[in-house]
Coordinates of C-alpha atoms in Angstrom, one line a residue:
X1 CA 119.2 87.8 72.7
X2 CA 117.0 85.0 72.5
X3 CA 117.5 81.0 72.2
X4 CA 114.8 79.1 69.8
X5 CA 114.6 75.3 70.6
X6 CA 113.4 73.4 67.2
X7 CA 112.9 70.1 67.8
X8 CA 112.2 67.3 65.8
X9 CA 111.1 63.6 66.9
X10 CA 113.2 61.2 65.1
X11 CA 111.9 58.0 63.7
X12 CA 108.3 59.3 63.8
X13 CA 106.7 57.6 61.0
X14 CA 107.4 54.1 63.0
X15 CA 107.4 55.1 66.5
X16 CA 104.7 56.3 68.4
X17 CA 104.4 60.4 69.0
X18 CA 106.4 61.7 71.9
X19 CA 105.7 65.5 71.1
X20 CA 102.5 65.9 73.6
X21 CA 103.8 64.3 76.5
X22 CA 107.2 66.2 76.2
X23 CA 105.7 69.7 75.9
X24 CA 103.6 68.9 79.2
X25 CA 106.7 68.0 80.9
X26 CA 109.0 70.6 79.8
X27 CA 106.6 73.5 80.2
X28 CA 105.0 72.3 83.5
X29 CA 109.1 72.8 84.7
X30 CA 109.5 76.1 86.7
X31 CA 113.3 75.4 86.6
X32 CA 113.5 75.9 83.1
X33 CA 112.3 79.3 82.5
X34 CA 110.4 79.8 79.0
X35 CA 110.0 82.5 76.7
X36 CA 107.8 80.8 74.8
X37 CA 106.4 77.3 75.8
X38 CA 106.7 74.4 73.8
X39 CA 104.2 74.4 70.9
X40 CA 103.7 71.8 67.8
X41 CA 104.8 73.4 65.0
X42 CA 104.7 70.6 63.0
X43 CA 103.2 67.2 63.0
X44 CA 106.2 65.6 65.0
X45 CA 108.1 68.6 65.8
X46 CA 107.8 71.7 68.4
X47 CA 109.5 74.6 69.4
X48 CA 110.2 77.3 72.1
X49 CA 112.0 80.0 72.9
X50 CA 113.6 81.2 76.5
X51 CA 116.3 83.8 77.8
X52 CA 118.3 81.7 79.3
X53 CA 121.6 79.7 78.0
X54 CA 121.8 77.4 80.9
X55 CA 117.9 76.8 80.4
X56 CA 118.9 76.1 76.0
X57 CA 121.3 73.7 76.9
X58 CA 119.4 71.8 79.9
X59 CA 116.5 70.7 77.8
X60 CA 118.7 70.7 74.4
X61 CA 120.9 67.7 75.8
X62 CA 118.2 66.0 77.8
X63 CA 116.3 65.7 74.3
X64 CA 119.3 64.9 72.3
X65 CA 120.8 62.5 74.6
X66 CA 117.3 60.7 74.7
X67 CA 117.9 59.4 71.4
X68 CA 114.7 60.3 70.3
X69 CA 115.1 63.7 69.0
X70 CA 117.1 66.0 66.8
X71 CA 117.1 69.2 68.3
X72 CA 118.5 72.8 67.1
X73 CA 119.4 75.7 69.3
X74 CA 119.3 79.3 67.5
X75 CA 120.9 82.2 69.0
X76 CA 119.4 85.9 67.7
X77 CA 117.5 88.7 67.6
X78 CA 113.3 87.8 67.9
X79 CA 110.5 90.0 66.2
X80 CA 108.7 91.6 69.5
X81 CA 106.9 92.1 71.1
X82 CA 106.7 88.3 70.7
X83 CA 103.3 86.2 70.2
X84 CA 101.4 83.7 72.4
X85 CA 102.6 81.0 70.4
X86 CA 105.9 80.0 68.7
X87 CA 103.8 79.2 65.3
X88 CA 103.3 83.1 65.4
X89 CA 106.9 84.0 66.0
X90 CA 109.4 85.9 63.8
X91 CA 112.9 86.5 63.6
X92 CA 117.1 85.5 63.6
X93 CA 117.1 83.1 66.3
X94 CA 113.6 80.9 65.2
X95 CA 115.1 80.8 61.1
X96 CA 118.9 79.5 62.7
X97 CA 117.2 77.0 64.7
X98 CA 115.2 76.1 62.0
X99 CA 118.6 75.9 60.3
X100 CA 120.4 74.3 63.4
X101 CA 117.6 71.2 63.8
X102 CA 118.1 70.5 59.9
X103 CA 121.6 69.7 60.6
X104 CA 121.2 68.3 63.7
X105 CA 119.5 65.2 62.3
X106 CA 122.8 63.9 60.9
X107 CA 125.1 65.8 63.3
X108 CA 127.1 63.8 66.4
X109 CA 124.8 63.3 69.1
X110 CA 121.9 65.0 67.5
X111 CA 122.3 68.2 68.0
X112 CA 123.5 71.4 66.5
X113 CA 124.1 75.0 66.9
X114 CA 123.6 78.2 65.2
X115 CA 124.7 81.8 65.7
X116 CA 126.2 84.9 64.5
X117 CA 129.5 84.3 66.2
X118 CA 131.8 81.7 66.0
X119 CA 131.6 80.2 69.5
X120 CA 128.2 78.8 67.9
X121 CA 130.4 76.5 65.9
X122 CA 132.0 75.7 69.6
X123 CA 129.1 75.3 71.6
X124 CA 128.3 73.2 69.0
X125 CA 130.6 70.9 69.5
X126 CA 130.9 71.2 73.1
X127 CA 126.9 69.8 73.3
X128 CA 127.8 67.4 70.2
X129 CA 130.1 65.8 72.9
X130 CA 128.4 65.4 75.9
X131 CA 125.3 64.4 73.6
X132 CA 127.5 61.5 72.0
X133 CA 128.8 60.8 76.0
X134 CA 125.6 60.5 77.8
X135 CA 124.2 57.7 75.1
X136 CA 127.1 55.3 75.7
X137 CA 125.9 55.2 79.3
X138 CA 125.2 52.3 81.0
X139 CA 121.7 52.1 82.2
X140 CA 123.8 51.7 86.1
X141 CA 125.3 54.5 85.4
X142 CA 122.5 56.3 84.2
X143 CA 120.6 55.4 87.2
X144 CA 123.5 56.7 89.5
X145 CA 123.4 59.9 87.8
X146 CA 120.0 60.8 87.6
X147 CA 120.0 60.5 91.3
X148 CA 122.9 62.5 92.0
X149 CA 121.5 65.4 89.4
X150 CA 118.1 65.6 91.4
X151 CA 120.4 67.1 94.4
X152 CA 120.8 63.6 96.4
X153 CA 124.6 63.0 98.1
X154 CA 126.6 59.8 97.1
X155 CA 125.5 58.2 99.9
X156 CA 121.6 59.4 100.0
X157 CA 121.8 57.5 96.6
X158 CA 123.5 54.3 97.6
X159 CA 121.1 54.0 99.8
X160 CA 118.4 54.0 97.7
X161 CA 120.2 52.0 94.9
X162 CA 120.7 49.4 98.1
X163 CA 124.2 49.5 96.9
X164 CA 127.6 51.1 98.3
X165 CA 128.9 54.6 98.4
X166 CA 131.9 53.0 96.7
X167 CA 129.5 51.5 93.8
X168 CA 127.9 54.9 93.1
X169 CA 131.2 56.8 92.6
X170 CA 132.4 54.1 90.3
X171 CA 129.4 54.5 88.3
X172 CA 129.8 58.1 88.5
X173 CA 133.2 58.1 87.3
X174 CA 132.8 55.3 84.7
X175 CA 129.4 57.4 83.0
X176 CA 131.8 60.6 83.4
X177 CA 129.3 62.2 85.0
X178 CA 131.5 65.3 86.5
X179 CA 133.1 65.8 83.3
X180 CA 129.9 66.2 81.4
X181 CA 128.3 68.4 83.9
X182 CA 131.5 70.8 83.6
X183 CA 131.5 70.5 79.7
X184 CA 127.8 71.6 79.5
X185 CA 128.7 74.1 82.0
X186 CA 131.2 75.2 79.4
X187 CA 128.4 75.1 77.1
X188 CA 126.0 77.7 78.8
X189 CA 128.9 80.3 78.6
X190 CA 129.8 79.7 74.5
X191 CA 126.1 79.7 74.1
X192 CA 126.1 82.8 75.5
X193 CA 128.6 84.4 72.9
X194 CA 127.2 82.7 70.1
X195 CA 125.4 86.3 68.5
X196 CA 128.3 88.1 69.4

């Protein structure tokens, strides 16, 4: 089973192209194994593919929650042995994220979901959620969370915030941080089911 990343930049006739600078940054990660690296398949839109359901939803809500993309996850079967390049690629998973990034441009959040089984539909709306949830952050909270995601402690943060312990875990809490970590968590494992 494979998971196929289509992504599309939103608003690219007025804004300026995002496409290169994100497929250098997401395939330059080494904690984000991939299939398939990103490649342009499009003039404002690029794809890959990768094994891994934690890895799928990672990059899916980091996009979607951006705001500046509509991305779809498909869950399937690939034609192998796979090409260099996604352009070249074949198969289940690539025509349901082709499907999934269709609907994710007017979907909640951005993002959409599609697979064989039914816990597509709830993976769906699991990432829909968190999506939606991580936009309506405050920039403070934002900035308290990014910190805390990279691996630092409350405190380690605080400190470099040059703000309180106390301050942090208020932003934390008022971002719902925890909650959206578990959620995506929850995620991963209906992602996982999703061809079933």
């Amino acid at each position: 089973m494979v998971f196929v990343l289509t992504v599309d930049q939103r608003k690219s006739r007025t804004a300026a192209d995002l496409v290169e600078a994100a497929m250098t940054a997401l395939n330059r990660d080494p904690g984000r194994p991939l299939r398939l690296a990103f490649d342009r398949t499009a003039g404002d839109e690029m794809q890959a593919a990768t094994e891994s359901a934690a890895t799928a939803v990672g990059i899916g809500l980091e996009l979607a929650a951006s705001g500046h993309w509509s991305v779809g996850i498909g869950v399937g079967g690939v034609r192998e042995p796979l090409p260099s390049n996604t352009r070249a690629a074949a198969g289940e998973a690539f025509e349901r994220a082709r499907a999934a990034v269709t609907a994710a441009k007017t979907a909640p959040g951005n993002i959409a979901v599609s697979g064989a089984s039914p816990l597509a539909g709830q993976a769906e709306a699991v990432l829909q959620l968190v999506a939606a949830v991580t936009r309506k952050r405050s920039k403070l909270s934002a900035e308290a969370g990014l910190l805390i995601s990279e691996g630092l402690t409350q405190q380690e943060a605080a400190s470099r915030l040059g703000i309180s312990q106390q301050a942090v875990s208020s932003r934390l809490h008022s971002g719902l941080w925890h909650e959206c970590r578990r959620a995506a968590e929850v995620g991963v494992v209906l992602l996982e089911g999703a061809d079933a």
